CSV table of C-alpha atoms (C1' of nucleotides) in Angstrom, one decimal:
chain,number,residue,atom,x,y,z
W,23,UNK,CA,54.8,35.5,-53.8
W,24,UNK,CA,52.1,33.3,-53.3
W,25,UNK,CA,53.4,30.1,-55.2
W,26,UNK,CA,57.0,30.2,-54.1
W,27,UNK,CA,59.0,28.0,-56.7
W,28,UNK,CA,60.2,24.8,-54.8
W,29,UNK,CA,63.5,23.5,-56.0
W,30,UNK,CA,61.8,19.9,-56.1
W,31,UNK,CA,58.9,20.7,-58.2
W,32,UNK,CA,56.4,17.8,-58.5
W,33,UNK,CA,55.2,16.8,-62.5
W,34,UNK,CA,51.8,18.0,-61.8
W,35,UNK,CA,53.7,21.8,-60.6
W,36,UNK,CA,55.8,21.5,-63.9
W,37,UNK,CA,52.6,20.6,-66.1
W,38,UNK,CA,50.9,23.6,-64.6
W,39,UNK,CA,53.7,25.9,-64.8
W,40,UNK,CA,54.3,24.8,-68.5
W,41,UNK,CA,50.9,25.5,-69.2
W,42,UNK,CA,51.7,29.5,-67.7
W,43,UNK,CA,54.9,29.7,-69.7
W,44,UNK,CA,53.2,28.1,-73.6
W,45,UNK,CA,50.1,30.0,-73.0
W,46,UNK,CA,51.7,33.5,-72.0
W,47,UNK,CA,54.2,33.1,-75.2
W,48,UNK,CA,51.2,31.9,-77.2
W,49,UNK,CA,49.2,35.0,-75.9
W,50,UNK,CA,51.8,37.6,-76.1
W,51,UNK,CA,52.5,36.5,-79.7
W,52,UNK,CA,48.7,36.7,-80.8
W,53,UNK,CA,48.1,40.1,-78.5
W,54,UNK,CA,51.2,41.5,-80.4
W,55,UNK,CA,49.8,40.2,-83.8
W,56,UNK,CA,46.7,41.8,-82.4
W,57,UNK,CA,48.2,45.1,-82.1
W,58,UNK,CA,49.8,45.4,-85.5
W,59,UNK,CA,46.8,44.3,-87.3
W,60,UNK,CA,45.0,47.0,-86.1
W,61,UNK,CA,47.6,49.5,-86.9
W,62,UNK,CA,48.8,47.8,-90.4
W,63,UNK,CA,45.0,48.0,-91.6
W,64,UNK,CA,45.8,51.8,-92.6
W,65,UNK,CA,49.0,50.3,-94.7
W,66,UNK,CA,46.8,47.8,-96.1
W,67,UNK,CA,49.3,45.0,-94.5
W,68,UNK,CA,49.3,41.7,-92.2
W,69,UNK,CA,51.8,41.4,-89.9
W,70,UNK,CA,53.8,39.0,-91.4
W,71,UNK,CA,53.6,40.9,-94.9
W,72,UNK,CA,54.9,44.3,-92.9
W,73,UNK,CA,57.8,41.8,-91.6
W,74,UNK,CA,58.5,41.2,-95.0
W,75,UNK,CA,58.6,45.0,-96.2
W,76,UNK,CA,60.7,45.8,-92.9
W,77,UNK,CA,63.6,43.5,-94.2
W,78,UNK,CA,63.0,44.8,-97.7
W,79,UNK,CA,63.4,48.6,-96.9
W,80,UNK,CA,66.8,47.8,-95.1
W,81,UNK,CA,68.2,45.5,-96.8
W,82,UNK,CA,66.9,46.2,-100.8
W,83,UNK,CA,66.1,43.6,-102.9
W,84,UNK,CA,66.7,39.9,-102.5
W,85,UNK,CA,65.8,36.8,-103.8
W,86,UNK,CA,63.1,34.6,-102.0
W,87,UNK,CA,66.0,32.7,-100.4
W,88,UNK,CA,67.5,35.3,-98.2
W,89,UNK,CA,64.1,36.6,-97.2
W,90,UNK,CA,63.4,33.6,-95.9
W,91,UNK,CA,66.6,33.5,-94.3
W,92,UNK,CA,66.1,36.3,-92.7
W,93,UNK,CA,62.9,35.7,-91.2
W,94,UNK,CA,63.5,32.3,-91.1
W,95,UNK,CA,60.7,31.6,-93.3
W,96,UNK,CA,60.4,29.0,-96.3
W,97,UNK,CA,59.1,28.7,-99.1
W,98,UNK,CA,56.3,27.3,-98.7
W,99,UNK,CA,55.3,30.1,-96.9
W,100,UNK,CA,57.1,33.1,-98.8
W,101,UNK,CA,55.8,32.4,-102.1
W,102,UNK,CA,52.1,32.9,-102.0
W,103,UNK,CA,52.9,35.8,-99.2
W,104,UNK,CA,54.9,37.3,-101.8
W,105,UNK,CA,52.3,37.1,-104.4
W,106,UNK,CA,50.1,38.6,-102.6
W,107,UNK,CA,52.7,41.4,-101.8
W,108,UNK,CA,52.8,41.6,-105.9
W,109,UNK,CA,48.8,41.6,-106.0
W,110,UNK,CA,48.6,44.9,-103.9
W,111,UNK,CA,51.4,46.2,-106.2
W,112,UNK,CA,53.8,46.5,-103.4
W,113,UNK,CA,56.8,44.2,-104.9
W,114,UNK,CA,57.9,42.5,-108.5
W,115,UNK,CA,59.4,39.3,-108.5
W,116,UNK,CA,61.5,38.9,-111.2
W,117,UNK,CA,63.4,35.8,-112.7
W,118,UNK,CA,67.6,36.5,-111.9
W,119,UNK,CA,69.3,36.4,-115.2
W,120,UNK,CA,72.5,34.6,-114.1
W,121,UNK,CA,70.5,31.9,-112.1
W,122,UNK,CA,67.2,31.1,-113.8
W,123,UNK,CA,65.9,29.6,-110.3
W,124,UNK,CA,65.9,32.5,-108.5
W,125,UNK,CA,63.4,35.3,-108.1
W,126,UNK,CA,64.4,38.7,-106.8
W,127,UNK,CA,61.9,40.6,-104.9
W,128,UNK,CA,62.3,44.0,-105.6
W,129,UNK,CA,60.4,47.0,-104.4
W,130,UNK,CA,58.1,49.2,-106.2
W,131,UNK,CA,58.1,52.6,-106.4
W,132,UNK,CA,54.5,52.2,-104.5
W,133,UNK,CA,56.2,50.1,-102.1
W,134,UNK,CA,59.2,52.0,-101.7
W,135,UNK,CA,57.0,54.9,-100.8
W,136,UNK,CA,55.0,52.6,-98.0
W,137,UNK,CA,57.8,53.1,-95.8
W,138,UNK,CA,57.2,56.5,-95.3
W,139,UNK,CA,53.8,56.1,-93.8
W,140,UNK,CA,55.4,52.7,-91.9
W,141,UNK,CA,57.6,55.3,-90.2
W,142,UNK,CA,54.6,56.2,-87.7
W,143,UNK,CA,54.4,52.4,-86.6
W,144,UNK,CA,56.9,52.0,-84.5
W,145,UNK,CA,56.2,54.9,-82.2
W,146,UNK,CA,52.2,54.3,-82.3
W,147,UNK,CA,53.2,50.3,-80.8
W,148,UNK,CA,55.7,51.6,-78.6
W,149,UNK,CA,53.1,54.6,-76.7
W,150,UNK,CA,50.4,51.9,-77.0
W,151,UNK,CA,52.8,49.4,-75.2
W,152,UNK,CA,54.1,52.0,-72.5
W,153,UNK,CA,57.5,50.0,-72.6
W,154,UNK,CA,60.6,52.3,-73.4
W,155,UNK,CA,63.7,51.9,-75.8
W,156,UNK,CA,65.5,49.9,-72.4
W,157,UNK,CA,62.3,47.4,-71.7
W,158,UNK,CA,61.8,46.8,-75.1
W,159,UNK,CA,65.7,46.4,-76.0
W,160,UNK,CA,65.4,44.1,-72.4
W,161,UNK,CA,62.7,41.7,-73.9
W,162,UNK,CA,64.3,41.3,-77.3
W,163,UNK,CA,67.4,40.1,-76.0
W,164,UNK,CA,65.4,37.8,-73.7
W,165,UNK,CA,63.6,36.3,-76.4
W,166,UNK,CA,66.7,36.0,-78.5
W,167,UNK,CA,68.1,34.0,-75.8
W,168,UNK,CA,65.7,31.8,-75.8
W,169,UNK,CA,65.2,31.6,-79.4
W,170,UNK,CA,68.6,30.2,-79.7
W,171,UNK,CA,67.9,28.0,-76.8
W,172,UNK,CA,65.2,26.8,-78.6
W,173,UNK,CA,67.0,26.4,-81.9
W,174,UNK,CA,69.7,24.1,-80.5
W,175,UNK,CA,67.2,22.2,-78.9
W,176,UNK,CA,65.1,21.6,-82.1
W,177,UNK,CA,68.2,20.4,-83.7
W,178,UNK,CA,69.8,18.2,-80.2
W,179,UNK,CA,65.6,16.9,-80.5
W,180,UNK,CA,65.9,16.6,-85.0
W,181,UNK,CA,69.5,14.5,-84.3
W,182,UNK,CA,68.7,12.3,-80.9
W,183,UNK,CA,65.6,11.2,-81.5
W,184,UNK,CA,65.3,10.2,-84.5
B,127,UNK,CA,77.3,46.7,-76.9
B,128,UNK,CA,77.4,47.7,-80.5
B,129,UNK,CA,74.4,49.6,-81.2
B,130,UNK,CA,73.9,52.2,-78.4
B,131,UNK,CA,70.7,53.0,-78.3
B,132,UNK,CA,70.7,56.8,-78.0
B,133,UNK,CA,67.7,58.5,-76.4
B,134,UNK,CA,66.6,60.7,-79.4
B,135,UNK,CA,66.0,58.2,-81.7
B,136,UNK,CA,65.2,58.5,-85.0
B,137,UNK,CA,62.0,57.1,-87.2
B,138,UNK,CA,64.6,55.3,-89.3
B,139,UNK,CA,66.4,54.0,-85.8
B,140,UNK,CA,62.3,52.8,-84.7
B,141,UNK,CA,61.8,51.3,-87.5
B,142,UNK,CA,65.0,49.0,-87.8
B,143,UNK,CA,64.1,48.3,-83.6
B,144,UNK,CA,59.8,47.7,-84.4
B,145,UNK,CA,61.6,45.1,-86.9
B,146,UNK,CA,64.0,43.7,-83.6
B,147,UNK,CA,61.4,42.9,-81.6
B,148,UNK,CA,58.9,41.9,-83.7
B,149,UNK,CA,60.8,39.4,-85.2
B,150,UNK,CA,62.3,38.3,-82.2
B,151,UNK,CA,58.7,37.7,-80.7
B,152,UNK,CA,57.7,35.8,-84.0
B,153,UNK,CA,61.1,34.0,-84.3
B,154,UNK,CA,60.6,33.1,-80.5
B,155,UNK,CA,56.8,31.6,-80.7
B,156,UNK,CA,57.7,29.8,-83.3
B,157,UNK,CA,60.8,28.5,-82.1
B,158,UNK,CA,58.7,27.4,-79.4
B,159,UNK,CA,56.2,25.7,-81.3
B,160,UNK,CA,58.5,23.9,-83.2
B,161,UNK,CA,59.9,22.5,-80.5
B,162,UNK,CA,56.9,21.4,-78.9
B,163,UNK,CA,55.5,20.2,-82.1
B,164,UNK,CA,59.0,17.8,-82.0
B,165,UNK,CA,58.1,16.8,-78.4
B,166,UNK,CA,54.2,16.4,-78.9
B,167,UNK,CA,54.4,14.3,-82.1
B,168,UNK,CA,54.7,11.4,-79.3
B,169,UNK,CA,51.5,12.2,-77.8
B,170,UNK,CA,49.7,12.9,-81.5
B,171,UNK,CA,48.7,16.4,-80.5
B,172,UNK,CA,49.5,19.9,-81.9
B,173,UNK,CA,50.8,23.0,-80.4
B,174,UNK,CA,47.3,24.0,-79.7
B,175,UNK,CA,45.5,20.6,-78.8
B,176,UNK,CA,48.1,20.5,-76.2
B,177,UNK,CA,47.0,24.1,-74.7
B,178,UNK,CA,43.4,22.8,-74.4
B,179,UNK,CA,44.3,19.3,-73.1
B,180,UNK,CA,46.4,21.1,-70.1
B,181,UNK,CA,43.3,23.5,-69.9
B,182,UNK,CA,40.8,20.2,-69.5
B,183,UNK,CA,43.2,18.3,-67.1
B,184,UNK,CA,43.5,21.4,-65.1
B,185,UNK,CA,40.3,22.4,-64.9
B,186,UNK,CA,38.0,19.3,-65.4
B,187,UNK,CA,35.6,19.5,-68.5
B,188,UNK,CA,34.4,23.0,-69.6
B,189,UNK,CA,32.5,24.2,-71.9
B,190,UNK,CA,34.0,25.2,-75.3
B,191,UNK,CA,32.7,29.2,-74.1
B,192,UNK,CA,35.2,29.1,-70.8
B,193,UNK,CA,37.6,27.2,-72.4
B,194,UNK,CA,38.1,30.1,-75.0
B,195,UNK,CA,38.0,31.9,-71.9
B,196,UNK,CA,40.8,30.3,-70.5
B,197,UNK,CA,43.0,30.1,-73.6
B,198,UNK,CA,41.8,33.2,-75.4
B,199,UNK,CA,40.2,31.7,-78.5
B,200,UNK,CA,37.5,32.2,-80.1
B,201,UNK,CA,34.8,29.8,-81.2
B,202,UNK,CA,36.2,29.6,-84.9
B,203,UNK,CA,39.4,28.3,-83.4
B,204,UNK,CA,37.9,26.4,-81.0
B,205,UNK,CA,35.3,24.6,-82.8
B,206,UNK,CA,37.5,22.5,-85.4
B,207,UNK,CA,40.0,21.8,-83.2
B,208,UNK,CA,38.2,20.8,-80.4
B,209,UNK,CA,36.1,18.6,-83.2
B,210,UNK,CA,39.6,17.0,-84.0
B,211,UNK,CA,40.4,15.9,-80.5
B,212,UNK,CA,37.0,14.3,-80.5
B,213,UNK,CA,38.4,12.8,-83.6
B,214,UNK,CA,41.1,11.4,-81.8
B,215,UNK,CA,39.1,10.1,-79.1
B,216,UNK,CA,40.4,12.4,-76.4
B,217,UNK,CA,37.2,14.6,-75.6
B,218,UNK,CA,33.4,14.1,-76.2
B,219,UNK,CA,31.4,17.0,-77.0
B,220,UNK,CA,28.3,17.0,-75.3
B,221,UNK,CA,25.4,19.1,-75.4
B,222,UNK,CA,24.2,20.9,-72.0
B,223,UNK,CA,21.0,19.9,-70.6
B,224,UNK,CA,20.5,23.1,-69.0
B,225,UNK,CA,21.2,25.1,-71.3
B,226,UNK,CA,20.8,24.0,-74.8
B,227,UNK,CA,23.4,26.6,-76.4
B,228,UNK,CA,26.2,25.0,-74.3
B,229,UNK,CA,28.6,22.8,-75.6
B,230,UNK,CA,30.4,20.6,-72.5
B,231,UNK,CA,34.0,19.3,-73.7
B,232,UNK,CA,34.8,16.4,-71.5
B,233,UNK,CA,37.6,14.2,-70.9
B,234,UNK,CA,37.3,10.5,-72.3
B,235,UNK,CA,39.2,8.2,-70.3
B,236,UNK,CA,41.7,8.6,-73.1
B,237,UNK,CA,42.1,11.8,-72.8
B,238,UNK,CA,42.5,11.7,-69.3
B,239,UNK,CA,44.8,8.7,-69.7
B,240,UNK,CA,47.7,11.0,-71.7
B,241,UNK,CA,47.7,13.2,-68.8
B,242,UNK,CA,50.6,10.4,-67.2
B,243,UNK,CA,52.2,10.7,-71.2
B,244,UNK,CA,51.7,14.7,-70.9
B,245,UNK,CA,53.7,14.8,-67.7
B,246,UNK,CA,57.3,14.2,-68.9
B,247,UNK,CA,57.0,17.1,-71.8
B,248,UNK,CA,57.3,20.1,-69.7
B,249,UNK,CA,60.6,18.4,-68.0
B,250,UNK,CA,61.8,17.4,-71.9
B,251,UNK,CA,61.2,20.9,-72.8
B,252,UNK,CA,62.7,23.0,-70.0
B,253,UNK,CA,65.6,20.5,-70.5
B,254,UNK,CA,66.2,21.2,-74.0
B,255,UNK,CA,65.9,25.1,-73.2
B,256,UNK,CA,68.6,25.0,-70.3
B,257,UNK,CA,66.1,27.2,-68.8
B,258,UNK,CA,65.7,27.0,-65.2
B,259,UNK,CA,62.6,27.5,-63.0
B,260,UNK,CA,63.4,31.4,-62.4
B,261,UNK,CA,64.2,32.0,-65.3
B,262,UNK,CA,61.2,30.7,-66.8
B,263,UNK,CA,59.0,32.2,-64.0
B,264,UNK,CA,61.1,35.4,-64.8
B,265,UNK,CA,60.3,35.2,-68.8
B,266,UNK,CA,56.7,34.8,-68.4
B,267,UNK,CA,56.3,37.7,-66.3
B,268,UNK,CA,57.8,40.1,-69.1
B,269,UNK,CA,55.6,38.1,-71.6
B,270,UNK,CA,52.1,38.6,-69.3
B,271,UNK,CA,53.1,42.1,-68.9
B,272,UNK,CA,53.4,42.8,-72.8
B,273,UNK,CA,50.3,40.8,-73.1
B,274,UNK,CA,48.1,42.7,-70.1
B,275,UNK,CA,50.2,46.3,-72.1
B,276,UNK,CA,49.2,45.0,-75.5
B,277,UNK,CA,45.5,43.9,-74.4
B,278,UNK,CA,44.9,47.3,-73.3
B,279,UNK,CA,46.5,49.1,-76.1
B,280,UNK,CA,44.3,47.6,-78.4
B,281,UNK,CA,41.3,47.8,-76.8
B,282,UNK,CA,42.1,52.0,-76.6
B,283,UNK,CA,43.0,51.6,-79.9
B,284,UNK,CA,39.7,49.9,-81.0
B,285,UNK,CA,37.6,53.2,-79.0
B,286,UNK,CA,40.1,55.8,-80.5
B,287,UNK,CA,40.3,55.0,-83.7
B,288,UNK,CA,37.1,54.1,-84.7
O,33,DG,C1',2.3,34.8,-74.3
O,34,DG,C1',4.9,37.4,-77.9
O,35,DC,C1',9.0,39.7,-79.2
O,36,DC,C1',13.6,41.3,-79.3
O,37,DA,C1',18.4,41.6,-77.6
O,38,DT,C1',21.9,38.7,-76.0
O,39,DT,C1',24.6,34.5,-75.7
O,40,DT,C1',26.8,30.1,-77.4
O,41,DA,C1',28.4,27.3,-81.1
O,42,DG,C1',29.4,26.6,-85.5
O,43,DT,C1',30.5,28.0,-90.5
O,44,DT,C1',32.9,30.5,-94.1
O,45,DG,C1',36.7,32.8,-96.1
O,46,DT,C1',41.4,34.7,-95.8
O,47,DG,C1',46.0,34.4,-94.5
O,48,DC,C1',50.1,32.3,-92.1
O,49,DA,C1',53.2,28.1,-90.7
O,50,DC,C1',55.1,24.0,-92.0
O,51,DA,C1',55.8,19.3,-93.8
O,52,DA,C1',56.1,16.8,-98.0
O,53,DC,C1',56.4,17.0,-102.6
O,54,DT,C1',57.3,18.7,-107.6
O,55,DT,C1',59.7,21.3,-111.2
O,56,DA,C1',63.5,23.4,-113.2
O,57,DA,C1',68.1,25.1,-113.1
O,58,DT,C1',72.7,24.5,-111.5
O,59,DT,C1',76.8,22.1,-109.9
O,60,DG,C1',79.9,18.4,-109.4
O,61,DT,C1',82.1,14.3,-111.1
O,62,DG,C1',83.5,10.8,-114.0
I,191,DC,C1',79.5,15.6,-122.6
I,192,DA,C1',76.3,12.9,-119.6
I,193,DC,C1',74.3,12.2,-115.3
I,194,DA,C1',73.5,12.2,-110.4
I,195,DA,C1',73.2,15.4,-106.5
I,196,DT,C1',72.0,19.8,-104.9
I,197,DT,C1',69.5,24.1,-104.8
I,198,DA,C1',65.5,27.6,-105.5
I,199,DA,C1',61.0,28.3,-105.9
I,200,DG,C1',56.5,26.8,-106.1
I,201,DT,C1',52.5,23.5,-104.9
I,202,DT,C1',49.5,20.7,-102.0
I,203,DG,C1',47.5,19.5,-97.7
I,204,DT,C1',46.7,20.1,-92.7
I,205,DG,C1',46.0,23.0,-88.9
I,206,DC,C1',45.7,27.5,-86.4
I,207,DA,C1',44.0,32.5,-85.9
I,208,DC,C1',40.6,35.6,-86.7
I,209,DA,C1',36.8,38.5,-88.8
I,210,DA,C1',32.3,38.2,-90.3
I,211,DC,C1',28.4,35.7,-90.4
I,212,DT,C1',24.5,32.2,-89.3
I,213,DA,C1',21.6,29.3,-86.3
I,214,DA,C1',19.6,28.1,-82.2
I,215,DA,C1',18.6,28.8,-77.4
I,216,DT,C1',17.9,31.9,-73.6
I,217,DG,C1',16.4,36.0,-70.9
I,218,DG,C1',14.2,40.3,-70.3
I,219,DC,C1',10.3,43.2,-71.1
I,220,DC,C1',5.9,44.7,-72.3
DNA sequence: GGCCATTTAGTTGTGCACAACTTAATTGTG
DNA sequence: CACAATTAAGTTGTGCACAACTAAATGGCC
């Protein structure tokens, strides 16, 4: 209402409204962290580790690789997570037999049964949030979007300018 | 389309959604970052330096207590970094007169200098998102509402759950 | 004035993200 | 078979986020 979006936007309005749209991603993703890290402290796990056990419960085991390919994580910063996922007793990582350079991350029983008490999560974000099955369904597909917008760009970015 | 999401869901059916939108949230900040980090390189500043650097040229100098105002970060975040772009010659750090507990972060004529730099990121990044200036204004909005939904959430969580 | 609670920065320790690199296993090719 | 290229995982180093803490300055209160 009261800053009506000019078609012409000067630098200094796009500089500005840049800062509104990096900080409000850059909040909402901390706030969110926020959240779960208060409700993951009962589960004993960070956000990123719960990520991690969220992909292993639906999908079963899998080498490092397609973890990370599913959460679009690498290596670099799967490994030590991982280890740490081992340390609480959670997961095993164990050598594949027909290809001695990958390690399959498989759930222990103790992990297995964290899912049951992970169940609860969901629903105690979603009433703290307010937002319903549509708003949140809404915000995912928006962020997706842009995601993928983002992704192409990062690559148009990798291959132009180099 | 293909999953309809029915209004009695299940704990199985929250639990594969909680990991939708969380990963979409973290896939989506960091898609962002990593574009921006891309973009920034130019300029020599992270993600983060960039956030205080709009923060300063908006605002004039602060001290490091409204700046983490502003930006939401604390004075363990705040402290290095801002220590690094006084590294790098953009911002002096200079101790309040009045009051002695105060640390002033002002602009050097560097810093204020890769404002003119700063100016063509915003237009590089909206153009690499094919976002437009609705759209954008349209995101954020969902974002600051999560945020202001999340905010509260966790402080009722912090006084219920003590 | 003396004392205590509050406020502001800064420090320490843990964990995540990512770039750059290393190591070891595998694959492809001659 | 030998050897180069590729692939998977792990390591190292930098920077951010945040909790918990320390140090110093300030303000209020008796």
């Amino acid at each position: 209402m009261t800053a009506s979006p000019t078609p012409a936007a000067s630098d200094a309005d796009w500089l500005r409204l840049d800062r509104q749209i990096c900080f409000s991603l850059h909040a909402a993703s901390r706030a969110f962290n926020g959240v779960y890290r208060v409700v993951l402290k009962d589960l004993g796990l960070t956000y990123p580790q719960y990520l991690v056990m969220l992909v292993l419960w639906e999908q079963g085991d899998l080498p490092v690789k397609k973890l990370g390919e599913h959460l679009r994580l690498d290596s670099g910063t799967l490994s030590p997570l991982v280890k740490r996922l081992e340390g609480a007793g959670l997961v095993r990582r164990e050598r594949s037999a027909e290809d001695e350079r990958s390690v399959r991350v498989r759930l222990t029983d103790q992990g297995a049964a964290l899912r049951e008490r992970a169940l609860e999560v969901p629903r105690r974000i979603a009433a703290a949030t307010g937002f319903g099955l549509e708003e949140i369904g809404e915000l995912r597909e928006h962020l997706d979007r842009l995601t993928g917008a983002l992704d192409a760009a990062a690559l148009h970015e990798a291959q132009s300018c180099g």
